[in-house]
Coordinates of C-alpha atoms in Angstrom, one line a residue:
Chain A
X23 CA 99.1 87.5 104.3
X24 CA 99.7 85.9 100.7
X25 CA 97.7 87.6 97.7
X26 CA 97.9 87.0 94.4
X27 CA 95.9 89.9 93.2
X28 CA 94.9 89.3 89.2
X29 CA 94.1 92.2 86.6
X30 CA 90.5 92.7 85.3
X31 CA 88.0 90.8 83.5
X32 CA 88.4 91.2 79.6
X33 CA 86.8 90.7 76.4
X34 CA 88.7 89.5 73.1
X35 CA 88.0 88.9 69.0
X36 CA 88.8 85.9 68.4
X37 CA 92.0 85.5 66.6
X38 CA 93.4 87.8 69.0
X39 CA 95.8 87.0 72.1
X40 CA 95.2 87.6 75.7
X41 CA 97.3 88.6 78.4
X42 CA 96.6 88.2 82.0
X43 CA 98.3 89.3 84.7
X44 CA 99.0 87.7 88.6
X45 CA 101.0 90.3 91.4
X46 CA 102.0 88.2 94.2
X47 CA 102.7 89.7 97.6
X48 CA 102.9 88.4 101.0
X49 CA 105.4 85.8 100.5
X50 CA 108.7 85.0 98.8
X51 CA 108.1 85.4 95.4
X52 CA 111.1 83.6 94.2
X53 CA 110.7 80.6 96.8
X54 CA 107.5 79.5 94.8
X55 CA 106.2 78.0 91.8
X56 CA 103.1 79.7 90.3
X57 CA 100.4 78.1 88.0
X58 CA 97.5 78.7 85.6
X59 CA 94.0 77.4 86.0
X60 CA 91.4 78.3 83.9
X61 CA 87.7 77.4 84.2
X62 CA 85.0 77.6 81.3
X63 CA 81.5 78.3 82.3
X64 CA 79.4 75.5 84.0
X65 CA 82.9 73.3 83.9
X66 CA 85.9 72.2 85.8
X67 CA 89.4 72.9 86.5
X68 CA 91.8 72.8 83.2
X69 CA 96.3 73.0 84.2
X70 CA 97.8 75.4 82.1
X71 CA 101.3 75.4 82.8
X72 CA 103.9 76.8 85.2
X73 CA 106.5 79.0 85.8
X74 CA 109.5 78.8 88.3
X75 CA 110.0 82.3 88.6
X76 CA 114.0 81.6 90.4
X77 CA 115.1 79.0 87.5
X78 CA 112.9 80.7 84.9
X79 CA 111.7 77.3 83.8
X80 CA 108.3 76.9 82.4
X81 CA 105.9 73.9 81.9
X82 CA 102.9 73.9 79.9
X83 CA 100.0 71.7 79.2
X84 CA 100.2 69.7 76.2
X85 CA 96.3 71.2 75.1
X86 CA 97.5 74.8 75.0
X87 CA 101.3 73.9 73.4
X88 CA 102.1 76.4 71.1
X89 CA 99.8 79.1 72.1
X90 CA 100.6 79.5 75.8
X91 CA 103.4 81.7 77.3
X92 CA 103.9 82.2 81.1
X93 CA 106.8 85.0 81.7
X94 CA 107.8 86.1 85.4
X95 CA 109.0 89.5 86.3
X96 CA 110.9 89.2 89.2
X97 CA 111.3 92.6 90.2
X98 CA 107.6 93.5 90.6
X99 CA 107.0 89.7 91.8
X100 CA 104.5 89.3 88.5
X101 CA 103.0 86.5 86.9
X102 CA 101.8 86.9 83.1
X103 CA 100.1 84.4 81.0
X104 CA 99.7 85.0 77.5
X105 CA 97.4 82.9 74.7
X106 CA 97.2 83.4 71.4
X107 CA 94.7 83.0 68.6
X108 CA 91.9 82.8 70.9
X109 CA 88.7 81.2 70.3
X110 CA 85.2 80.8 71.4
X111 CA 86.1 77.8 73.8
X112 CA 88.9 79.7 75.5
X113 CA 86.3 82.0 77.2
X114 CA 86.5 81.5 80.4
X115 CA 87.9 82.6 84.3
X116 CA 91.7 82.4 84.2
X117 CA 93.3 81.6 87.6
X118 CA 96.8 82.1 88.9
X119 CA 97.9 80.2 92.2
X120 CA 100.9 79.5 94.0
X121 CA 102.5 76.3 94.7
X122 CA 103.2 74.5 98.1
X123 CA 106.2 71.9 97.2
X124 CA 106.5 70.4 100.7
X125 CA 102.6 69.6 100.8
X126 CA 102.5 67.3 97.4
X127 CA 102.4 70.4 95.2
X128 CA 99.2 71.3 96.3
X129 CA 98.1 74.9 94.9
X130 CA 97.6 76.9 98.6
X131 CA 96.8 80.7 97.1
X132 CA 94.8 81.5 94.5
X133 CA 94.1 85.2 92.7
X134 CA 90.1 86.2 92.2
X135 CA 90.3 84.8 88.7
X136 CA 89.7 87.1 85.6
X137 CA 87.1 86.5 83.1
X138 CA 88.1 86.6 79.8
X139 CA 85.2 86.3 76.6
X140 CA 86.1 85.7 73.4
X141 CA 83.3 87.1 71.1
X142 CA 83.3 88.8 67.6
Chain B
X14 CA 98.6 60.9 81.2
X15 CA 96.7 60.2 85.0
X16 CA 93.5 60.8 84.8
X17 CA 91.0 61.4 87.7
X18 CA 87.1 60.0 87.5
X19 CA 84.9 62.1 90.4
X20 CA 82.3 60.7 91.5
X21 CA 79.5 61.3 92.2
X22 CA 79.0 64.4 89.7
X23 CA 75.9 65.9 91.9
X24 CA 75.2 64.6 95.8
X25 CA 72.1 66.0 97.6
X26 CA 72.5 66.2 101.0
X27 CA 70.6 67.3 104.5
X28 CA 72.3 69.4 107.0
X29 CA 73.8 66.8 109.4
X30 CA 74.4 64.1 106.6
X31 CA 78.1 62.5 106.6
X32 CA 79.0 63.1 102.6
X33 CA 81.8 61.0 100.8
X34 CA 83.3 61.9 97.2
X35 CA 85.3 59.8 95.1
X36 CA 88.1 59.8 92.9
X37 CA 89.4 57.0 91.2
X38 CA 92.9 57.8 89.4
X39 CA 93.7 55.7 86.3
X40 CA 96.7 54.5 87.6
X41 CA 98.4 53.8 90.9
X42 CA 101.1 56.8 92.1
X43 CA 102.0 58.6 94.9
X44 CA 99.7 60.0 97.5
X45 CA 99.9 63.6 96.1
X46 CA 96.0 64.0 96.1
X47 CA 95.0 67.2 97.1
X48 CA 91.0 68.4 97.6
X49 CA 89.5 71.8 97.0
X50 CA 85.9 73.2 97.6
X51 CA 84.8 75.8 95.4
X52 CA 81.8 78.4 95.5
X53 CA 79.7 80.0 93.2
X54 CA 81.9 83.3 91.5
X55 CA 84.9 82.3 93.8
X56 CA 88.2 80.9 93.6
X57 CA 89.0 77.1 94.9
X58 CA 90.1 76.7 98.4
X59 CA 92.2 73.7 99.7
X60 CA 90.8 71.6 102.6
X61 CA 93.2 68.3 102.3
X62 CA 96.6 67.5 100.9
X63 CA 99.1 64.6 100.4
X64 CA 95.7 62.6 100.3
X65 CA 94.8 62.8 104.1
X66 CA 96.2 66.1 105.7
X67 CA 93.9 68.8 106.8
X68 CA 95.1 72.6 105.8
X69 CA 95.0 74.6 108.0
X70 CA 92.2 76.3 109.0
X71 CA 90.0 74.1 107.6
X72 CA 87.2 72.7 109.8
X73 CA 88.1 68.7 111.2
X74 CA 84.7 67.8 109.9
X75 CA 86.5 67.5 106.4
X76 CA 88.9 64.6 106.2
X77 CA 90.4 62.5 103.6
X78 CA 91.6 58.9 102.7
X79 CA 93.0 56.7 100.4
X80 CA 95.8 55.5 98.7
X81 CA 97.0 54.0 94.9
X82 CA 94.1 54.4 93.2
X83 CA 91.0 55.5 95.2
X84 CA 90.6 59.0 97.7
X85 CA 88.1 59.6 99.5
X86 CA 87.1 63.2 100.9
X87 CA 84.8 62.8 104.1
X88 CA 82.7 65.6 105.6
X89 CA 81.4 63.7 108.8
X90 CA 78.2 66.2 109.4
X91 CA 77.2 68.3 106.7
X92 CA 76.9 72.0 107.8
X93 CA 75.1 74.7 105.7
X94 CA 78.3 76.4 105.1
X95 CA 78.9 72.9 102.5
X96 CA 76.9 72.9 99.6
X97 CA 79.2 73.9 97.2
X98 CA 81.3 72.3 94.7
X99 CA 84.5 69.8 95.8
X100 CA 87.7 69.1 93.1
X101 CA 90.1 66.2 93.7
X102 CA 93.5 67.1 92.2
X103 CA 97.0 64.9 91.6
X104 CA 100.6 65.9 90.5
X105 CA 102.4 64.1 88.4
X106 CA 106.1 65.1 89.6
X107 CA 107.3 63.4 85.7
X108 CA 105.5 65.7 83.7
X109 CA 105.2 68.1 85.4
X110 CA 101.6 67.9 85.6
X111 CA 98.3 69.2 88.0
X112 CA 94.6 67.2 86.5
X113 CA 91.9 67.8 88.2
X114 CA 88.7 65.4 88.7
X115 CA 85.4 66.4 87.2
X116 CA 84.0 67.7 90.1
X117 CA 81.3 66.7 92.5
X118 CA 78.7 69.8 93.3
X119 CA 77.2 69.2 96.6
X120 CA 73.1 70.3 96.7
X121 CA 70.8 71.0 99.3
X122 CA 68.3 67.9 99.1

């Protein structure tokens, strides 16, 4: 049974940076690509960028360019994403989800999502 | 950069009612459309992928269609288990890439 099992729900100053955190299990880590998805309140679904844990190649949305890093550590099969200089607008539920290549890169597992608020 | 245009935005249905959502992409490309339903306080789900194929799992009362620049997600009777909120999605293979429609939240009428 895939999980992708996120850490908590946070809250941040703005100005600050965030790190969130995806552990996959269930599956072969290293076979899959993983994605962010984040999700501000009352809206839709916003890419973040990628990560291809076995080639350690990362893509990222041109919006978050710059403030966005996505590192993988292979030997606890963990996904972090990391933004910086947070504002108001970036609160929101964070998402990590796996990717199924052979089914149009469709995004099959997804972790519970983790709230992050940016407030002063 | 593709965009996708959902439509509608809101859809109020009965139990029973055959529902059909829209996206319209902003330029013709492969048939990498995928479709998610998504509740209140929960993660998205997949239902359909490569535009027409159902995941598994998924109930065969969801279905999906289209090709170049139009999809179509189909539930044939509406059951209460629904009424919840439906993304289209497309990759973009060049970019690499994942854009989501708007979303099309599906009410009780």
């Amino acid at each position: 049974q895939v999980q992708l099992l996120q850490s908590g729900s946070e809250v941040k100053k703005p100005g600050s940076s965030l790190k969130v955190s995806c552990k996959a299990s269930g599956g072969t880590f290293t076979s899959y690509t993983f994605t962010w998805v984040r999700q501000a309140p009352g809206h839709g679904l916003q890419w973040m960028g990628r990560i291809i844990p076995i080639l350690n190649i990362t893509n990222y949305a041109q919006n978050f360019q710059g403030r966005i890093t996505i590192i993988a550590d292979k030997s606890t099969a963990t996904i972090y994403m990391e933004l910086s200089s947070l504002r108001s607008e970036d609160t929101a539920v964070y998402y990590c989800a796996r990717v199924r290549d052979g089914a149009g890169y469709v995004l099959d597992y997804w972790g519970q999502g983790a709230l992050v608020t940016v407030s002063s | 950069d593709i965009q996708m245009t959902q439509s509608p935005s809101t859809l109020s249905a009965s139990v029973g009612d055959r529902v059909t959502i829209t996206c319209r992409a902003s330029q013709s490309f492969t048939n990498w459309v995928a479709w998610y339903q998504q509740k209140p306080g929960k993660a998205p789900n997949l239902l359909i992928y490569k535009a027409s194929t159902l995941e598994s799992g998924v109930p065969s009362r969801f279905s999906g269609s289209g090709s170049g620049t139009e999809f179509t997600l189909t539930i044939s009777s509406l059951q209460p288990d629904d009424f919840a909120t439906y993304f289209c999605q497309h990759y973009d293979s060049v970019s690499p890439t994942w854009t989501f429609g708007q979303g099309t939240k599906v009410e009780v009428k």
